[in-house]
PDB file of C-alpha atoms in Angstrom:
ATOM      1  CA  UNK W   6      -2.290 -39.664-102.675  1.00 50.00           C
ATOM      2  CA  UNK W   7      -1.455 -43.243-102.054  1.00 50.00           C
ATOM      3  CA  UNK W   8      -0.142 -42.419 -99.023  1.00 50.00           C
ATOM      4  CA  UNK W   9      -3.566 -40.158 -98.086  1.00 44.00           C
ATOM      5  CA  UNK W  10      -5.683 -42.877 -99.030  1.00 43.00           C
ATOM      6  CA  UNK W  11      -3.719 -45.305 -96.666  1.00 45.00           C
ATOM      7  CA  UNK W  12      -3.867 -42.794 -93.854  1.00 44.00           C
ATOM      8  CA  UNK W  13      -7.474 -42.033 -94.443  1.00 42.00           C
ATOM      9  CA  UNK W  14      -8.290 -45.920 -94.073  1.00 40.00           C
ATOM     10  CA  UNK W  15      -6.289 -46.589 -91.326  1.00 41.00           C
ATOM     11  CA  UNK W  16      -8.065 -43.978 -89.517  1.00 40.00           C
ATOM     12  CA  UNK W  17     -11.634 -45.446 -90.756  1.00 40.00           C
ATOM     13  CA  UNK W  18     -10.010 -48.935 -89.375  1.00 38.00           C
ATOM     14  CA  UNK W  19      -9.477 -47.714 -86.143  1.00 38.00           C
ATOM     15  CA  UNK W  20     -12.361 -45.689 -85.672  1.00 37.00           C
ATOM     16  CA  UNK W  21     -15.074 -48.745 -86.856  1.00 37.00           C
ATOM     17  CA  UNK W  22     -13.130 -50.747 -84.344  1.00 38.00           C
ATOM     18  CA  UNK W  23     -13.608 -48.372 -82.015  1.00 39.00           C
ATOM     19  CA  UNK W  24     -16.940 -47.991 -82.655  1.00 44.00           C
ATOM     20  CA  UNK W  25     -17.472 -51.712 -82.731  1.00 51.00           C
ATOM     21  CA  UNK W  26     -15.733 -52.223 -79.402  1.00 58.00           C
ATOM     22  CA  UNK W  27     -17.518 -50.684 -77.492  1.00 63.00           C
ATOM     23  CA  UNK W  28     -20.157 -51.915 -75.323  1.00 75.00           C
ATOM     24  CA  UNK W  29     -23.835 -52.011 -76.390  1.00 92.00           C
ATOM     25  CA  UNK W  30     -27.105 -52.364 -74.586  1.00 97.00           C
ATOM     26  CA  UNK W  31     -31.078 -52.253 -75.005  1.00 97.00           C
ATOM     27  CA  UNK W  32     -33.491 -51.376 -77.430  1.00 97.00           C
ATOM     28  CA  UNK W  33     -32.503 -48.744 -80.574  1.00 97.00           C
ATOM     29  CA  UNK W  34     -34.171 -45.403 -81.058  1.00 97.00           C
ATOM     30  CA  UNK W  35     -37.145 -46.599 -82.986  1.00 97.00           C
ATOM     31  CA  UNK W  36     -37.570 -50.265 -81.639  1.00 98.00           C
ATOM     32  CA  UNK W  37     -40.609 -50.869 -79.561  1.00 97.00           C
ATOM     33  CA  UNK W  38     -40.767 -51.905 -75.850  1.00 97.00           C
ATOM     34  CA  UNK W  39     -42.542 -54.886 -75.100  1.00 97.00           C
ATOM     35  CA  UNK W  40     -44.830 -56.066 -71.723  1.00 97.00           C
ATOM     36  CA  UNK W  41     -42.825 -57.430 -69.099  1.00 97.00           C
ATOM     37  CA  UNK W  42     -43.774 -58.197 -65.052  1.00 98.00           C
ATOM     38  CA  UNK W  43     -41.297 -57.056 -62.606  1.00 98.00           C
ATOM     39  CA  UNK W  44     -41.903 -57.229 -58.841  1.00 98.00           C
ATOM     40  CA  UNK W  45     -42.599 -54.124 -58.417  1.00 98.00           C
ATOM     41  CA  UNK W  46     -41.581 -52.496 -54.723  1.00 98.00           C
ATOM     42  CA  UNK W  47     -42.150 -48.762 -54.889  1.00 97.00           C
ATOM     43  CA  UNK W  48     -44.339 -46.825 -57.003  1.00 96.00           C
ATOM     44  CA  UNK W  49     -47.684 -46.994 -58.178  1.00 95.00           C
ATOM     45  CA  UNK W  50     -47.752 -50.350 -59.248  1.00 97.00           C
ATOM     46  CA  UNK W  51     -46.001 -51.485 -55.673  1.00 97.00           C
ATOM     47  CA  UNK W  52     -46.784 -54.949 -54.509  1.00 97.00           C
ATOM     48  CA  UNK W  53     -48.008 -56.230 -57.638  1.00 97.00           C
ATOM     49  CA  UNK W  54     -46.049 -57.795 -61.071  1.00 97.00           C
ATOM     50  CA  UNK W  55     -48.264 -55.627 -63.479  1.00 98.00           C
ATOM     51  CA  UNK W  56     -46.696 -54.516 -66.846  1.00 97.00           C
ATOM     52  CA  UNK W  57     -45.111 -51.086 -66.673  1.00 97.00           C
ATOM     53  CA  UNK W  58     -45.393 -50.123 -70.494  1.00 96.00           C
ATOM     54  CA  UNK W  59     -49.327 -51.645 -70.644  1.00 96.00           C
ATOM     55  CA  UNK W  60     -50.647 -50.018 -67.390  1.00 97.00           C
ATOM     56  CA  UNK W  61     -49.062 -46.648 -68.578  1.00 97.00           C
ATOM     57  CA  UNK W  62     -49.981 -47.051 -72.138  1.00 95.00           C
ATOM     58  CA  UNK W  63     -48.937 -44.218 -74.919  1.00 95.00           C
ATOM     59  CA  UNK W  64     -47.540 -41.904 -72.004  1.00 97.00           C
ATOM     60  CA  UNK W  65     -44.498 -40.054 -72.022  1.00 98.00           C
ATOM     61  CA  UNK W  66     -42.051 -42.683 -70.056  1.00 98.00           C
ATOM     62  CA  UNK W  67     -38.319 -43.590 -68.991  1.00 98.00           C
ATOM     63  CA  UNK W  68     -36.831 -47.058 -68.152  1.00 98.00           C
ATOM     64  CA  UNK W  69     -33.664 -47.239 -66.331  1.00 98.00           C
ATOM     65  CA  UNK W  70     -32.226 -50.849 -65.894  1.00 98.00           C
ATOM     66  CA  UNK W  71     -29.652 -50.953 -63.005  1.00 98.00           C
ATOM     67  CA  UNK W  72     -27.176 -53.649 -63.279  1.00 97.00           C
ATOM     68  CA  UNK W  73     -24.226 -53.456 -60.531  1.00 95.00           C
ATOM     69  CA  UNK W  74     -24.310 -49.611 -60.563  1.00 97.00           C
ATOM     70  CA  UNK W  75     -23.851 -47.833 -57.377  1.00 97.00           C
ATOM     71  CA  UNK W  76     -26.661 -46.572 -54.923  1.00 97.00           C
ATOM     72  CA  UNK W  77     -25.165 -43.200 -55.601  1.00 97.00           C
ATOM     73  CA  UNK W  78     -25.501 -42.551 -58.860  1.00 98.00           C
ATOM     74  CA  UNK W  79     -28.674 -44.795 -59.006  1.00 98.00           C
ATOM     75  CA  UNK W  80     -30.525 -42.792 -56.512  1.00 98.00           C
ATOM     76  CA  UNK W  81     -29.185 -39.505 -57.951  1.00 98.00           C
ATOM     77  CA  UNK W  82     -31.115 -41.264 -61.361  1.00 98.00           C
ATOM     78  CA  UNK W  83     -34.169 -41.771 -59.491  1.00 98.00           C
ATOM     79  CA  UNK W  84     -34.250 -38.348 -57.391  1.00 97.00           C
ATOM     80  CA  UNK W  85     -34.037 -36.593 -61.110  1.00 98.00           C
ATOM     81  CA  UNK W  86     -36.764 -38.345 -62.629  1.00 98.00           C
ATOM     82  CA  UNK W  87     -38.979 -38.047 -59.397  1.00 97.00           C
ATOM     83  CA  UNK W  88     -38.486 -33.824 -60.076  1.00 97.00           C
ATOM     84  CA  UNK W  89     -38.826 -34.833 -64.090  1.00 98.00           C
ATOM     85  CA  UNK W  90     -42.385 -36.444 -63.121  1.00 97.00           C
ATOM     86  CA  UNK W  91     -43.224 -33.525 -60.810  1.00 97.00           C
ATOM     87  CA  UNK W  92     -42.279 -30.967 -63.781  1.00 97.00           C
ATOM     88  CA  UNK W  93     -44.250 -33.061 -66.497  1.00 98.00           C
ATOM     89  CA  UNK W  94     -47.275 -34.264 -64.728  1.00 97.00           C
ATOM     90  CA  UNK W  95     -49.427 -32.706 -66.796  1.00 97.00           C
ATOM     91  CA  UNK W  96     -48.441 -34.709 -69.142  1.00 97.00           C
ATOM     92  CA  UNK W  97     -48.695 -38.158 -67.173  1.00 97.00           C
ATOM     93  CA  UNK W  98     -44.868 -38.529 -67.566  1.00 98.00           C
ATOM     94  CA  UNK W  99     -43.947 -41.731 -65.831  1.00 98.00           C
ATOM     95  CA  UNK W 100     -40.592 -43.350 -64.353  1.00 98.00           C
ATOM     96  CA  UNK W 101     -39.490 -47.004 -63.802  1.00 98.00           C
ATOM     97  CA  UNK W 102     -35.820 -48.050 -62.107  1.00 98.00           C
ATOM     98  CA  UNK W 103     -35.385 -51.751 -62.938  1.00 98.00           C
ATOM     99  CA  UNK W 104     -33.022 -53.569 -60.783  1.00 98.00           C
ATOM    100  CA  UNK W 105     -31.733 -56.686 -61.817  1.00 98.00           C
ATOM    101  CA  UNK W 106     -31.209 -58.697 -59.066  1.00 98.00           C
ATOM    102  CA  UNK W 107     -30.687 -62.872 -58.741  1.00 98.00           C
ATOM    103  CA  UNK W 108     -33.853 -64.492 -56.990  1.00 97.00           C
ATOM    104  CA  UNK W 109     -31.897 -65.518 -54.191  1.00 98.00           C
ATOM    105  CA  UNK W 110     -31.392 -61.679 -53.120  1.00 98.00           C
ATOM    106  CA  UNK W 111     -34.550 -59.974 -53.784  1.00 98.00           C
ATOM    107  CA  UNK W 112     -35.665 -59.593 -50.391  1.00 98.00           C
ATOM    108  CA  UNK W 113     -32.984 -58.111 -48.961  1.00 98.00           C
ATOM    109  CA  UNK W 114     -33.446 -55.493 -52.485  1.00 98.00           C
ATOM    110  CA  UNK W 115     -37.121 -54.868 -51.551  1.00 98.00           C
ATOM    111  CA  UNK W 116     -36.167 -53.920 -47.783  1.00 98.00           C
ATOM    112  CA  UNK W 117     -33.322 -51.409 -49.398  1.00 98.00           C
ATOM    113  CA  UNK W 118     -35.836 -50.011 -52.451  1.00 98.00           C
ATOM    114  CA  UNK W 119     -38.046 -49.443 -49.536  1.00 97.00           C
ATOM    115  CA  UNK W 120     -35.524 -47.626 -47.396  1.00 97.00           C
ATOM    116  CA  UNK W 121     -34.304 -45.537 -49.986  1.00 96.00           C
ATOM    117  CA  UNK W 122     -37.846 -44.393 -51.075  1.00 96.00           C
ATOM    118  CA  UNK W 123     -38.486 -43.152 -47.830  1.00 97.00           C
ATOM    119  CA  UNK W 124     -34.801 -41.500 -47.105  1.00 96.00           C
ATOM    120  CA  UNK W 125     -34.711 -40.047 -50.890  1.00 95.00           C
ATOM    121  CA  UNK W 126     -38.658 -39.088 -50.144  1.00 95.00           C
ATOM    122  CA  UNK W 127     -39.114 -40.611 -53.776  1.00 96.00           C
ATOM    123  CA  UNK W 128     -43.101 -40.562 -54.045  1.00 94.00           C
ATOM    124  CA  UNK W 129     -44.075 -40.804 -57.876  1.00 95.00           C
ATOM    125  CA  UNK W 130     -41.055 -42.507 -59.387  1.00 97.00           C
ATOM    126  CA  UNK W 131     -41.241 -46.594 -59.178  1.00 98.00           C
ATOM    127  CA  UNK W 132     -39.043 -49.307 -58.291  1.00 98.00           C
ATOM    128  CA  UNK W 133     -38.891 -52.679 -59.303  1.00 98.00           C
ATOM    129  CA  UNK W 134     -37.100 -56.178 -59.335  1.00 98.00           C
ATOM    130  CA  UNK W 135     -35.961 -58.420 -62.064  1.00 98.00           C
ATOM    131  CA  UNK W 136     -33.963 -61.834 -62.208  1.00 98.00           C
ATOM    132  CA  UNK W 137     -31.292 -61.825 -64.298  1.00 97.00           C
ATOM    133  CA  UNK W 138     -32.667 -64.897 -65.931  1.00 97.00           C
ATOM    134  CA  UNK W 139     -35.925 -63.259 -66.899  1.00 97.00           C
ATOM    135  CA  UNK W 140     -37.149 -62.811 -70.485  1.00 97.00           C
ATOM    136  CA  UNK W 141     -37.040 -59.108 -70.650  1.00 98.00           C
ATOM    137  CA  UNK W 142     -33.821 -59.032 -69.701  1.00 98.00           C
ATOM    138  CA  UNK W 143     -33.339 -60.711 -73.331  1.00 97.00           C
ATOM    139  CA  UNK W 144     -35.888 -59.019 -74.886  1.00 97.00           C
ATOM    140  CA  UNK W 145     -34.786 -55.589 -73.386  1.00 98.00           C
ATOM    141  CA  UNK W 146     -31.589 -56.747 -75.052  1.00 98.00           C
ATOM    142  CA  UNK W 147     -29.767 -55.864 -71.670  1.00 98.00           C
ATOM    143  CA  UNK W 148     -26.026 -56.165 -71.264  1.00 97.00           C
ATOM    144  CA  UNK W 149     -25.234 -57.865 -68.127  1.00 94.00           C
ATOM    145  CA  UNK W 150     -21.447 -58.869 -68.866  1.00 91.00           C
ATOM    146  CA  UNK W 151     -20.846 -55.907 -66.170  1.00 91.00           C
ATOM    147  CA  UNK W 152     -19.694 -53.401 -68.232  1.00 94.00           C
ATOM    148  CA  UNK W 153     -23.127 -52.087 -68.255  1.00 97.00           C
ATOM    149  CA  UNK W 154     -24.040 -50.310 -65.188  1.00 97.00           C
ATOM    150  CA  UNK W 155     -27.454 -48.914 -66.301  1.00 98.00           C
ATOM    151  CA  UNK W 156     -29.503 -49.062 -69.533  1.00 98.00           C
ATOM    152  CA  UNK W 157     -31.954 -46.003 -70.106  1.00 98.00           C
ATOM    153  CA  UNK W 158     -35.290 -46.249 -72.827  1.00 97.00           C
ATOM    154  CA  UNK W 159     -36.971 -42.978 -73.260  1.00 98.00           C
ATOM    155  CA  UNK W 160     -39.888 -43.536 -75.056  1.00 98.00           C
ATOM    156  CA  UNK W 161     -43.916 -42.828 -75.760  1.00 98.00           C
ATOM    157  CA  UNK W 162     -46.362 -44.364 -77.515  1.00 97.00           C
ATOM    158  CA  UNK W 163     -44.202 -47.361 -77.009  1.00 97.00           C
ATOM    159  CA  UNK W 164     -41.382 -46.497 -79.021  1.00 97.00           C
ATOM    160  CA  UNK W 165     -37.836 -45.735 -78.048  1.00 98.00           C
ATOM    161  CA  UNK W 166     -36.758 -42.416 -78.867  1.00 98.00           C
ATOM    162  CA  UNK W 167     -33.309 -42.265 -77.187  1.00 97.00           C
ATOM    163  CA  UNK W 168     -31.393 -45.257 -75.181  1.00 97.00           C
ATOM    164  CA  UNK W 169     -28.225 -44.075 -73.064  1.00 97.00           C
ATOM    165  CA  UNK W 170     -25.981 -46.557 -71.580  1.00 97.00           C
ATOM    166  CA  UNK W 171     -23.667 -46.234 -68.644  1.00 97.00           C
ATOM    167  CA  UNK W 172     -26.094 -42.833 -67.731  1.00 98.00           C
ATOM    168  CA  UNK W 173     -23.643 -40.833 -64.907  1.00 98.00           C
ATOM    169  CA  UNK W 174     -25.656 -38.700 -62.713  1.00 97.00           C
ATOM    170  CA  UNK W 175     -23.436 -35.668 -63.019  1.00 98.00           C
ATOM    171  CA  UNK W 176     -24.525 -32.412 -64.555  1.00 97.00           C
ATOM    172  CA  UNK W 177     -23.659 -33.450 -68.197  1.00 97.00           C
ATOM    173  CA  UNK W 178     -25.370 -36.544 -67.839  1.00 97.00           C
ATOM    174  CA  UNK W 179     -28.554 -35.136 -66.422  1.00 98.00           C
ATOM    175  CA  UNK W 180     -29.028 -32.768 -68.893  1.00 98.00           C
ATOM    176  CA  UNK W 181     -29.040 -35.258 -71.536  1.00 98.00           C
ATOM    177  CA  UNK W 182     -31.741 -37.279 -70.083  1.00 98.00           C
ATOM    178  CA  UNK W 183     -33.758 -34.047 -68.866  1.00 98.00           C
ATOM    179  CA  UNK W 184     -33.200 -32.984 -72.661  1.00 98.00           C
ATOM    180  CA  UNK W 185     -34.499 -36.785 -73.982  1.00 98.00           C
ATOM    181  CA  UNK W 186     -37.417 -36.402 -71.280  1.00 98.00           C
ATOM    182  CA  UNK W 187     -38.157 -32.950 -72.583  1.00 98.00           C
ATOM    183  CA  UNK W 188     -38.392 -33.958 -75.971  1.00 97.00           C
ATOM    184  CA  UNK W 189     -41.475 -36.481 -75.503  1.00 97.00           C
ATOM    185  CA  UNK W 190     -43.302 -35.013 -73.350  1.00 96.00           C
ATOM    186  CA  UNK W 191     -44.151 -31.945 -75.536  1.00 91.00           C
TER     187      UNK W 191
END
């Protein structure tokens, strides 16, 4: 009995360390998104610093915060969001890609994102830039230590329904993203 209890405690301790040791990023389910003002490059708010959540209020929305993710993964997620925006147009679903980029590199990134929008035919998905030291990075609890490449918030009525960290734009990753979007776009 003691050996069983000690063995169980050892397994529980290892599981707790594994969970505690995994990188965390973003607001939790039930948290509320807050206003912020990035530099919009592509999409409905292009060439402004308007607040995305404030503009689209209680509509179903997704924000993808990117911090060093590959272009392939980032633009594959954007492509999937573009399709979701068409699919849920009647629900006024909105999507924003927020690229965390130092201010001295934002001019080059502006050119890059505009070119990507043309290359990938993004018509609806919005893309914006924000500096790593912007207060919204802290408000949204974005982990910028390098282990987190993206943090995804799926929300409606300003309340987070789902947070995904290091989402891969493979079939499983996009399937989970699409299921979360379907859930808020009911």
